[in-house]
Every structure is written in structure tokens, then in C-alpha cells.
mmCIF file of C-alpha atoms in Angstrom:
data_model
loop_
_atom_site.group_PDB
_atom_site.id
_atom_site.type_symbol
_atom_site.label_atom_id
_atom_site.label_comp_id
_atom_site.label_asym_id
_atom_site.label_seq_id
_atom_site.Cartn_x
_atom_site.Cartn_y
_atom_site.Cartn_z
ATOM 1 C CA MET A 271 0.000 0.000 0.000
ATOM 2 C CA LYS A 272 2.858 2.334 0.873
ATOM 3 C CA GLY A 273 4.575 1.570 -2.437
ATOM 4 C CA LYS A 274 1.364 2.347 -4.307
ATOM 5 C CA LYS A 275 1.085 5.742 -2.618
ATOM 6 C CA VAL A 276 4.694 6.519 -3.510
ATOM 7 C CA TRP A 277 4.018 5.720 -7.147
ATOM 8 C CA ILE A 278 0.892 7.866 -7.155
ATOM 9 C CA ILE A 279 2.988 10.792 -5.889
ATOM 10 C CA PHE A 280 5.699 9.998 -8.408
ATOM 11 C CA SER A 281 3.286 9.769 -11.336
ATOM 12 C CA SER A 282 1.616 13.035 -10.400
ATOM 13 C CA LEU A 283 4.975 14.751 -10.087
ATOM 14 C CA ILE A 284 6.217 13.505 -13.436
ATOM 15 C CA LEU A 285 2.944 14.438 -15.155
ATOM 16 C CA VAL A 286 3.003 17.987 -13.802
ATOM 17 C CA SER A 287 6.650 18.389 -14.793
ATOM 18 C CA PHE A 288 5.944 17.073 -18.254
ATOM 19 C CA ILE A 289 3.057 19.516 -18.716
ATOM 20 C CA LEU A 290 5.314 22.352 -17.599
ATOM 21 C CA TYR A 291 8.019 21.071 -19.922
ATOM 22 C CA LEU A 292 5.663 21.231 -22.903
ATOM 23 C CA PHE A 293 3.668 24.366 -22.220
ATOM 24 C CA LEU A 294 5.650 26.708 -19.962
ATOM 25 C CA PRO A 295 6.360 29.897 -21.953
ATOM 26 C CA VAL A 296 9.904 30.776 -22.878
ATOM 27 C CA PHE A 297 10.800 34.222 -21.619
ATOM 28 C CA ASN A 298 12.730 36.364 -24.053
ATOM 29 C CA GLN A 299 14.274 38.721 -21.545
ATOM 30 C CA PRO A 300 17.194 37.419 -19.457
ATOM 31 C CA LYS A 301 16.664 37.638 -15.756
ATOM 32 C CA VAL A 302 18.709 40.133 -13.795
ATOM 33 C CA GLU A 303 19.040 39.489 -10.114
ATOM 34 C CA THR A 304 20.106 42.054 -7.525
ATOM 35 C CA VAL A 305 23.618 41.623 -6.197
ATOM 36 C CA SER A 306 23.555 40.842 -2.500
ATOM 37 C CA VAL A 307 26.920 41.323 -0.794
ATOM 38 C CA VAL A 308 27.595 40.555 2.856
ATOM 39 C CA GLU A 309 29.796 43.431 4.017
ATOM 40 C CA LYS A 310 30.750 42.150 7.463
ATOM 41 C CA VAL A 311 30.232 39.304 9.912
ATOM 42 C CA ASN A 312 29.035 39.945 13.455
ATOM 43 C CA ASP A 313 31.971 39.661 15.894
ATOM 44 C CA GLU A 314 29.875 37.843 18.494
ATOM 45 C CA ARG A 315 28.832 35.173 15.956
ATOM 46 C CA ILE A 316 32.480 34.621 15.009
ATOM 47 C CA GLU A 317 33.412 34.056 18.646
ATOM 48 C CA SER A 318 30.499 31.706 19.350
ATOM 49 C CA GLN A 319 30.775 29.497 16.235
ATOM 50 C CA PRO A 320 33.546 27.085 15.235
ATOM 51 C CA ALA A 321 35.878 28.352 12.523
ATOM 52 C CA GLU A 322 34.909 25.428 10.281
ATOM 53 C CA THR A 323 31.220 26.432 10.369
ATOM 54 C CA ILE A 324 31.986 30.081 9.625
ATOM 55 C CA GLU A 325 34.245 29.131 6.719
ATOM 56 C CA LYS A 326 31.489 26.952 5.211
ATOM 57 C CA GLU A 327 28.950 29.776 5.528
ATOM 58 C CA GLU A 328 31.339 32.246 3.905
ATOM 59 C CA VAL A 329 31.820 29.899 0.938
ATOM 60 C CA GLN A 330 28.028 29.593 0.564
ATOM 61 C CA GLN A 331 27.692 33.387 0.727
ATOM 62 C CA GLU A 332 30.364 33.776 -1.938
ATOM 63 C CA GLU A 333 28.569 31.274 -4.198
ATOM 64 C CA ALA A 334 25.273 33.068 -3.648
ATOM 65 C CA ILE A 335 26.830 36.403 -4.620
ATOM 66 C CA ILE A 336 28.047 34.912 -7.908
ATOM 67 C CA ILE A 337 24.703 33.294 -8.697
ATOM 68 C CA ASN A 338 22.712 36.439 -7.853
ATOM 69 C CA LYS A 339 24.671 38.734 -10.132
ATOM 70 C CA PRO A 340 23.295 39.507 -13.582
ATOM 71 C CA VAL A 341 23.655 36.244 -15.481
ATOM 72 C CA SER A 342 25.824 37.632 -18.270
ATOM 73 C CA ALA A 343 28.196 39.196 -15.727
ATOM 74 C CA ALA A 344 28.415 35.960 -13.758
ATOM 75 C CA ILE A 345 29.327 34.002 -16.880
ATOM 76 C CA LYS A 346 32.029 36.463 -17.925
ATOM 77 C CA GLU A 347 33.402 36.473 -14.384
ATOM 78 C CA LYS A 348 33.619 32.708 -14.017
ATOM 79 C CA VAL A 349 33.938 31.384 -17.557
ATOM 80 C CA ARG A 350 37.725 31.551 -17.661
ATOM 81 C CA ALA A 351 37.923 29.210 -14.680
ATOM 82 C CA ILE A 352 35.939 26.591 -16.568
ATOM 83 C CA ILE A 353 38.612 26.082 -19.181
ATOM 84 C CA GLU A 354 41.502 25.990 -16.710
ATOM 85 C CA GLY A 355 43.460 22.832 -17.368
ATOM 86 C CA ALA A 356 41.834 22.261 -20.746
ATOM 87 C CA ILE A 357 43.617 24.899 -22.845
ATOM 88 C CA GLU A 358 46.141 22.364 -24.097
ATOM 89 C CA PHE A 359 43.403 20.120 -25.457
ATOM 90 C CA PHE A 360 42.011 22.927 -27.592
ATOM 91 C CA SER A 361 45.352 24.402 -28.678
ATOM 92 C CA HIS A 362 44.839 22.695 -32.044
ATOM 93 C CA ASP A 363 41.843 23.200 -34.291
ATOM 94 C CA LYS A 364 39.112 20.644 -33.684
ATOM 95 C CA LYS A 365 35.652 20.275 -35.148
ATOM 96 C CA ILE A 366 33.011 19.536 -32.519
ATOM 97 C CA ILE A 367 29.297 18.908 -32.988
ATOM 98 C CA SER A 368 26.584 18.349 -30.403
ATOM 99 C CA ILE A 369 23.455 16.318 -31.079
ATOM 100 C CA GLY A 370 20.473 15.257 -29.001
ATOM 101 C CA ASP A 371 17.522 16.658 -27.108
ATOM 102 C CA SER A 372 16.609 19.856 -25.248
ATOM 103 C CA LEU A 373 19.741 19.676 -23.083
ATOM 104 C CA THR A 374 21.804 20.081 -26.230
ATOM 105 C CA GLN A 375 19.465 22.769 -27.554
ATOM 106 C CA GLY A 376 19.856 24.657 -24.271
ATOM 107 C CA VAL A 377 16.238 24.836 -23.091
ATOM 108 C CA GLY A 378 16.076 26.517 -19.683
ATOM 109 C CA ASP A 379 19.106 28.758 -20.210
ATOM 110 C CA GLU A 380 17.750 32.136 -19.165
ATOM 111 C CA THR A 381 20.449 33.949 -21.173
ATOM 112 C CA GLU A 382 19.223 32.167 -24.317
ATOM 113 C CA SER A 383 22.842 31.456 -25.193
ATOM 114 C CA GLY A 384 22.489 27.758 -26.004
ATOM 115 C CA GLY A 385 22.914 25.951 -22.682
ATOM 116 C CA TYR A 386 26.111 24.022 -22.021
ATOM 117 C CA VAL A 387 27.070 24.303 -25.701
ATOM 118 C CA GLY A 388 26.694 28.069 -25.482
ATOM 119 C CA VAL A 389 28.832 28.185 -22.340
ATOM 120 C CA LEU A 390 31.543 26.174 -24.112
ATOM 121 C CA ASN A 391 31.437 28.401 -27.187
ATOM 122 C CA HIS A 392 31.594 31.504 -24.989
ATOM 123 C CA THR A 393 34.529 29.981 -23.112
ATOM 124 C CA PHE A 394 36.443 29.356 -26.321
ATOM 125 C CA GLU A 395 35.748 32.911 -27.456
ATOM 126 C CA GLU A 396 36.855 34.401 -24.136
ATOM 127 C CA ASN A 397 40.112 32.439 -24.328
ATOM 128 C CA ASN A 398 40.731 33.278 -27.998
ATOM 129 C CA ILE A 399 40.364 29.653 -29.091
ATOM 130 C CA ASN A 400 39.174 29.326 -32.661
ATOM 131 C CA ILE A 401 36.588 26.585 -32.070
ATOM 132 C CA SER A 402 32.825 26.744 -32.412
ATOM 133 C CA ILE A 403 30.534 23.823 -31.591
ATOM 134 C CA GLU A 404 27.854 23.140 -34.178
ATOM 135 C CA ASN A 405 24.587 22.507 -32.332
ATOM 136 C CA PHE A 406 22.014 19.971 -33.579
ATOM 137 C CA GLY A 407 19.934 19.806 -30.408
ATOM 138 C CA LYS A 408 16.178 19.417 -30.810
ATOM 139 C CA ARG A 409 13.700 19.684 -27.969
ATOM 140 C CA GLY A 410 11.728 16.494 -27.347
ATOM 141 C CA ASN A 411 14.078 14.170 -29.228
ATOM 142 C CA ARG A 412 14.049 10.504 -28.212
ATOM 143 C CA THR A 413 16.588 7.864 -29.216
ATOM 144 C CA ASP A 414 14.400 6.595 -32.074
ATOM 145 C CA GLN A 415 14.001 10.137 -33.431
ATOM 146 C CA LEU A 416 17.706 10.937 -33.141
ATOM 147 C CA LEU A 417 18.509 7.720 -34.975
ATOM 148 C CA LYS A 418 16.368 8.931 -37.885
ATOM 149 C CA ARG A 419 17.901 12.410 -37.782
ATOM 150 C CA LEU A 420 21.346 10.871 -38.289
ATOM 151 C CA GLU A 421 20.187 10.054 -41.831
ATOM 152 C CA LYS A 422 19.779 13.752 -42.661
ATOM 153 C CA GLU A 423 22.485 15.048 -44.954
ATOM 154 C CA GLU A 424 23.277 18.132 -42.838
ATOM 155 C CA ILE A 425 23.910 16.111 -39.664
ATOM 156 C CA ALA A 426 25.613 13.188 -41.446
ATOM 157 C CA SER A 427 27.961 15.571 -43.248
ATOM 158 C CA ALA A 428 28.853 17.353 -40.007
ATOM 159 C CA ILE A 429 29.616 14.046 -38.257
ATOM 160 C CA LYS A 430 31.878 12.938 -41.114
ATOM 161 C CA ASP A 431 34.132 15.941 -40.447
ATOM 162 C CA ALA A 432 33.876 15.933 -36.649
ATOM 163 C CA ASP A 433 36.722 15.202 -34.251
ATOM 164 C CA ILE A 434 34.299 15.063 -31.321
ATOM 165 C CA VAL A 435 30.565 14.331 -31.066
ATOM 166 C CA LEU A 436 28.714 15.280 -27.851
ATOM 167 C CA VAL A 437 25.383 13.526 -27.217
ATOM 168 C CA THR A 438 22.490 14.076 -24.796
ATOM 169 C CA ILE A 439 19.629 11.640 -25.291
ATOM 170 C CA GLY A 440 17.231 9.428 -23.320
ATOM 171 C CA ALA A 441 15.306 11.751 -21.004
ATOM 172 C CA ASN A 442 12.394 11.858 -23.422
ATOM 173 C CA ASP A 443 12.424 8.077 -23.671
ATOM 174 C CA ILE A 444 11.708 8.054 -19.943
ATOM 175 C CA MET A 445 9.009 10.697 -20.339
ATOM 176 C CA ARG A 446 7.294 8.588 -22.996
ATOM 177 C CA VAL A 447 6.950 5.773 -20.451
ATOM 178 C CA VAL A 448 5.312 8.273 -18.091
ATOM 179 C CA ARG A 449 2.853 9.461 -20.740
ATOM 180 C CA ASN A 450 1.861 5.944 -21.688
ATOM 181 C CA ASN A 451 1.436 4.678 -18.121
ATOM 182 C CA TYR A 452 0.681 7.671 -15.909
ATOM 183 C CA THR A 453 -2.715 6.320 -14.793
ATOM 184 C CA ASN A 454 -1.112 3.120 -13.499
ATOM 185 C CA LEU A 455 2.555 3.882 -13.079
ATOM 186 C CA SER A 456 4.897 1.140 -11.887
ATOM 187 C CA ILE A 457 8.579 0.389 -12.244
ATOM 188 C CA GLU A 458 8.143 -2.472 -14.751
ATOM 189 C CA PRO A 459 7.482 -0.317 -17.865
ATOM 190 C CA PHE A 460 10.658 1.665 -17.169
ATOM 191 C CA GLU A 461 12.673 -1.534 -16.972
ATOM 192 C CA GLU A 462 11.148 -2.847 -20.205
ATOM 193 C CA GLU A 463 11.752 0.414 -22.067
ATOM 194 C CA ARG A 464 15.335 0.555 -20.784
ATOM 195 C CA VAL A 465 16.078 -2.606 -22.764
ATOM 196 C CA GLU A 466 14.834 -0.919 -25.960
ATOM 197 C CA TYR A 467 16.704 2.275 -25.056
ATOM 198 C CA VAL A 468 19.938 0.303 -24.908
ATOM 199 C CA LYS A 469 19.317 -1.202 -28.350
ATOM 200 C CA ARG A 470 18.641 2.205 -29.902
ATOM 201 C CA LEU A 471 21.636 3.779 -28.154
ATOM 202 C CA LYS A 472 23.900 1.097 -29.609
ATOM 203 C CA ALA A 473 22.398 1.784 -33.030
ATOM 204 C CA ILE A 474 23.120 5.519 -32.643
ATOM 205 C CA PHE A 475 26.789 4.945 -31.793
ATOM 206 C CA THR A 476 27.123 2.369 -34.568
ATOM 207 C CA LYS A 477 25.669 4.824 -37.099
ATOM 208 C CA ILE A 478 28.003 7.614 -35.977
ATOM 209 C CA ASN A 479 30.967 5.259 -36.321
ATOM 210 C CA GLU A 480 29.823 4.269 -39.802
ATOM 211 C CA LEU A 481 29.815 7.934 -40.753
ATOM 212 C CA ASN A 482 33.138 8.650 -39.071
ATOM 213 C CA PRO A 483 35.121 5.850 -37.389
ATOM 214 C CA ASP A 484 37.808 8.335 -36.311
ATOM 215 C CA THR A 485 35.598 10.575 -34.200
ATOM 216 C CA GLU A 486 35.456 10.514 -30.395
ATOM 217 C CA ILE A 487 31.933 10.273 -28.963
ATOM 218 C CA TYR A 488 30.768 11.451 -25.523
ATOM 219 C CA LEU A 489 27.426 10.477 -23.999
ATOM 220 C CA ILE A 490 26.351 12.961 -21.306
ATOM 221 C CA GLY A 491 24.384 11.202 -18.560
ATOM 222 C CA PHE A 492 21.117 12.095 -16.823
ATOM 223 C CA TYR A 493 20.687 14.165 -13.673
ATOM 224 C CA ASN A 494 17.722 13.911 -11.302
ATOM 225 C CA PRO A 495 15.615 17.097 -11.632
ATOM 226 C CA PHE A 496 13.402 15.982 -8.726
ATOM 227 C CA GLU A 497 16.163 15.232 -6.223
ATOM 228 C CA ARG A 498 15.986 18.612 -4.502
ATOM 229 C CA PHE A 499 12.315 18.318 -3.551
ATOM 230 C CA PHE A 500 11.606 14.584 -3.724
ATOM 231 C CA GLY A 501 14.939 12.943 -2.979
ATOM 232 C CA ASP A 502 13.224 10.503 -0.636
ATOM 233 C CA ILE A 503 11.383 8.736 -3.471
ATOM 234 C CA GLU A 504 13.738 5.794 -3.872
ATOM 235 C CA GLN A 505 12.011 4.331 -6.939
ATOM 236 C CA LEU A 506 12.607 7.518 -8.925
ATOM 237 C CA GLU A 507 16.270 7.584 -8.005
ATOM 238 C CA MET A 508 16.577 3.894 -8.885
ATOM 239 C CA ILE A 509 15.043 4.413 -12.350
ATOM 240 C CA LEU A 510 17.456 7.212 -13.226
ATOM 241 C CA THR A 511 20.432 5.322 -11.814
ATOM 242 C CA ASN A 512 19.517 2.193 -13.786
ATOM 243 C CA TRP A 513 19.186 4.158 -17.025
ATOM 244 C CA ASN A 514 22.488 5.964 -16.389
ATOM 245 C CA THR A 515 24.203 2.652 -15.684
ATOM 246 C CA ALA A 516 22.728 1.176 -18.859
ATOM 247 C CA GLY A 517 24.042 4.094 -20.915
ATOM 248 C CA GLU A 518 27.485 3.866 -19.353
ATOM 249 C CA LEU A 519 27.680 0.116 -20.038
ATOM 250 C CA VAL A 520 26.803 0.746 -23.687
ATOM 251 C CA THR A 521 29.661 3.255 -24.014
ATOM 252 C CA GLU A 522 32.076 0.627 -22.700
ATOM 253 C CA GLU A 523 31.215 -1.592 -25.657
ATOM 254 C CA PHE A 524 32.699 0.954 -28.071
ATOM 255 C CA GLU A 525 36.368 1.856 -28.116
ATOM 256 C CA ASN A 526 35.739 5.483 -29.045
ATOM 257 C CA VAL A 527 32.635 6.190 -26.910
ATOM 258 C CA ASN A 528 32.917 7.765 -23.457
ATOM 259 C CA TYR A 529 30.452 8.442 -20.651
ATOM 260 C CA ILE A 530 30.224 11.772 -18.794
ATOM 261 C CA PRO A 531 28.210 11.659 -15.540
ATOM 262 C CA THR A 532 26.206 14.699 -14.411
ATOM 263 C CA GLU A 533 23.949 13.320 -11.676
ATOM 264 C CA ASP A 534 26.363 14.287 -8.897
ATOM 265 C CA LEU A 535 26.465 17.905 -10.096
ATOM 266 C CA PHE A 536 22.802 18.430 -9.259
ATOM 267 C CA SER A 537 22.579 16.501 -5.983
ATOM 268 C CA ASP A 538 23.127 17.754 -2.426
ATOM 269 C CA THR A 539 23.389 21.418 -3.388
ATOM 270 C CA THR A 540 21.781 24.460 -1.788
ATOM 271 C CA ILE A 541 22.056 26.464 -4.998
ATOM 272 C CA ASN A 542 19.184 26.315 -7.483
ATOM 273 C CA LEU A 543 20.496 24.810 -10.709
ATOM 274 C CA LEU A 544 17.144 24.352 -12.447
ATOM 275 C CA ALA A 545 15.120 26.656 -14.692
ATOM 276 C CA ASP A 546 11.626 27.908 -13.910
ATOM 277 C CA ASP A 547 10.123 24.660 -15.210
ATOM 278 C CA ASN A 548 12.031 22.762 -12.471
ATOM 279 C CA PHE A 549 13.108 20.280 -15.116
ATOM 280 C CA HIS A 550 15.823 21.757 -17.339
ATOM 281 C CA PRO A 551 19.073 23.281 -16.035
ATOM 282 C CA ASN A 552 19.352 27.033 -15.710
ATOM 283 C CA THR A 553 22.493 28.893 -16.795
ATOM 284 C CA SER A 554 24.310 27.904 -13.596
ATOM 285 C CA GLY A 555 23.392 24.241 -14.133
ATOM 286 C CA TYR A 556 24.551 24.327 -17.734
ATOM 287 C CA LYS A 557 27.808 25.950 -16.628
ATOM 288 C CA LEU A 558 28.520 22.978 -14.381
ATOM 289 C CA ILE A 559 27.762 20.549 -17.218
ATOM 290 C CA ALA A 560 30.090 22.503 -19.524
ATOM 291 C CA GLN A 561 32.862 22.375 -16.957
ATOM 292 C CA ARG A 562 32.406 18.610 -16.524
ATOM 293 C CA VAL A 563 32.524 18.108 -20.305
ATOM 294 C CA LEU A 564 35.787 20.046 -20.526
ATOM 295 C CA GLU A 565 37.286 17.981 -17.715
ATOM 296 C CA TYR A 566 36.542 14.742 -19.563
ATOM 297 C CA LEU A 567 37.756 16.075 -22.899
ATOM 298 C CA ASN A 568 41.028 17.113 -21.308
ATOM 299 C CA GLU A 569 41.350 13.787 -19.499
ATOM 300 C CA TYR A 570 40.992 11.935 -22.791
ATOM 301 C CA ASN A 571 43.572 14.198 -24.397
ATOM 302 C CA GLU A 572 46.105 13.453 -21.666
ATOM 303 C CA GLU A 573 45.577 9.712 -22.044
ATOM 304 C CA ALA A 574 45.878 9.920 -25.832
ATOM 305 C CA ASP A 575 49.177 11.778 -25.547
ATOM 306 C CA LEU A 576 50.792 9.171 -23.265
ATOM 307 C CA PRO A 577 53.931 7.673 -24.855
ATOM 308 C CA ILE A 578 53.566 4.109 -26.062
ATOM 309 C CA GLU A 579 56.249 1.779 -24.698
ATOM 310 C CA ASP A 580 58.021 -0.412 -27.227
ATOM 311 C CA SER A 581 57.168 -4.067 -26.808
ATOM 312 C CA GLU A 582 59.996 -6.579 -26.766
#
């Protein structure tokens, strides 16, 4: 009985989020927040609290100041730090394309700059790196739809010339299960659809490799948009974890496919990383994804540059 109640809550939550996802208006004007700066700390509070606690609070205040600044100013202020350690990877010209769903398109980015792809492009520009990522994100795309889009000449041609392909896909596959079963939601349909998701994901990577066997592919994993408010619903967390694990296992079957996790970026944080629809990342959330992508790209570059020992 308790499990049934949990699933009723879960189904209602997913349905509401999906409705918001489809119908919430996109605001054209970027949001500008007022800068809130803490000028001093009360001497009595410093004396009465441990130094460790005060230091933690000061870090949180500093983060809040950055987040609350006008979004464009916050990006310009912090964007250089994102690429730290990755300059070497992009010192040579590379062609990068991004394909997938709304996370690639950048839905939820209040600056309307293109989400994590926009942050990366802005980072390259700020650091005078002559690279621009070609974006083929399309809101609502599922794995079956992306597989068909790979047949389009524009996308196929771009992949043939690409050094790197970044992919976000699968969230809408999960949402389709919700739509088809929301009146009687249980975990079984998610498990059944995950099997089909794996098959289609393999087909996507196979198709990309047919178009360009020399490219490096990166699958960007799911995050849990409901963790902040409904982290106690274990079934929801289990579904997302199982789908992430399935995607990661698929990448391990291909020599040139890599997995980039994002779930940890959005968990256990006091800072809001979601857009007004409480589903997509906001600019701050996309910035974290962009930074994670750069870290993995640089890590691959370092491994690729390791000297190969002569075998006897």
C-alpha cells in the first residue's frame, strides 16, 4: 500500500513536470538578479561558532553572490575558470558537434545562449580559441528520433568531419513511459523500455561510427531534476540510476565512446540549478555541465598523448 502511494505521488509529479516542460512559456528577456553582498560578519557570531562552520557559511555566501549577479556578468566572471586545465586540449583546431535533445538545444538557459554548448562556445571565445561547436539539439528528441535524424544530410555531413561528437539523449524516452502509463505507473514499464533504449543507443553509436570511425563520442548522462524536492522517493532515483548505468555500459562496448556523468552535479546542493520549469538546467546548471565536459575532454587528451612503450 505504501509503495502504491509513492508511485501515485511519483506519477503526479512527473505528469506535472511534463506539462510544464511542454507548455511553460519561454521568456525572451534574461533575468537580472540584484547583487547581494555581505559586508561584514558579526563579531559575536564569530566568537560563538567554530571556525569550520563560519568558513562553510562564507563559501556559501560567496557562491550566492556569484549566482545572484546579472547572469551575463556571472558568466564572464567565471567562464575563464571553466577552461583551466583544458587549454592544451584545444590548442589545435578541432571540429566539434553536439546532437540530441533539449539539453543540447539549451532549453532553460535564461540567457538564451544555447545551454552548455553556449557556455563552451563563450569559453572558447573568451580564451581566444578558434573553435565553435555546431549545435544539432532538438527539444523532445528521443533515441528513435535521433537515430532517424542521423540520416539527414546536414547532420551526417557534419559528423563525417567531426573530431568530437557530444550527445544528450534518453530523457524523453523516460518521459514517454510516463505518458503511456501515468494512470497506473509502476517500475516495470521503465525496466522494459530501458532494454529498448539500450538497443537504440547502440544503433546511434554504430551509425556515428559508420559515418566517421575516427571521431570521439561522448554520452552525457542524466541528472535527477526531482532530487531537490523529492529525494526521498527511492524508486525515482533507482530508475534514473539504472538508465544511467545502462548508458554507461553501452559506451564501454565501443572503443571510441565515453560516458560523462552529471547526476552528482545536481545533488546535495543548496544552490538552485534548475530553470523555472524545475526540469531543465538554468544557466548555472549548464555551466557545471560545460565544466564537466571540458574535464573529460582534457582527461581523454592526456591519455591519448601518453607515450607508447616499445614491446619486446
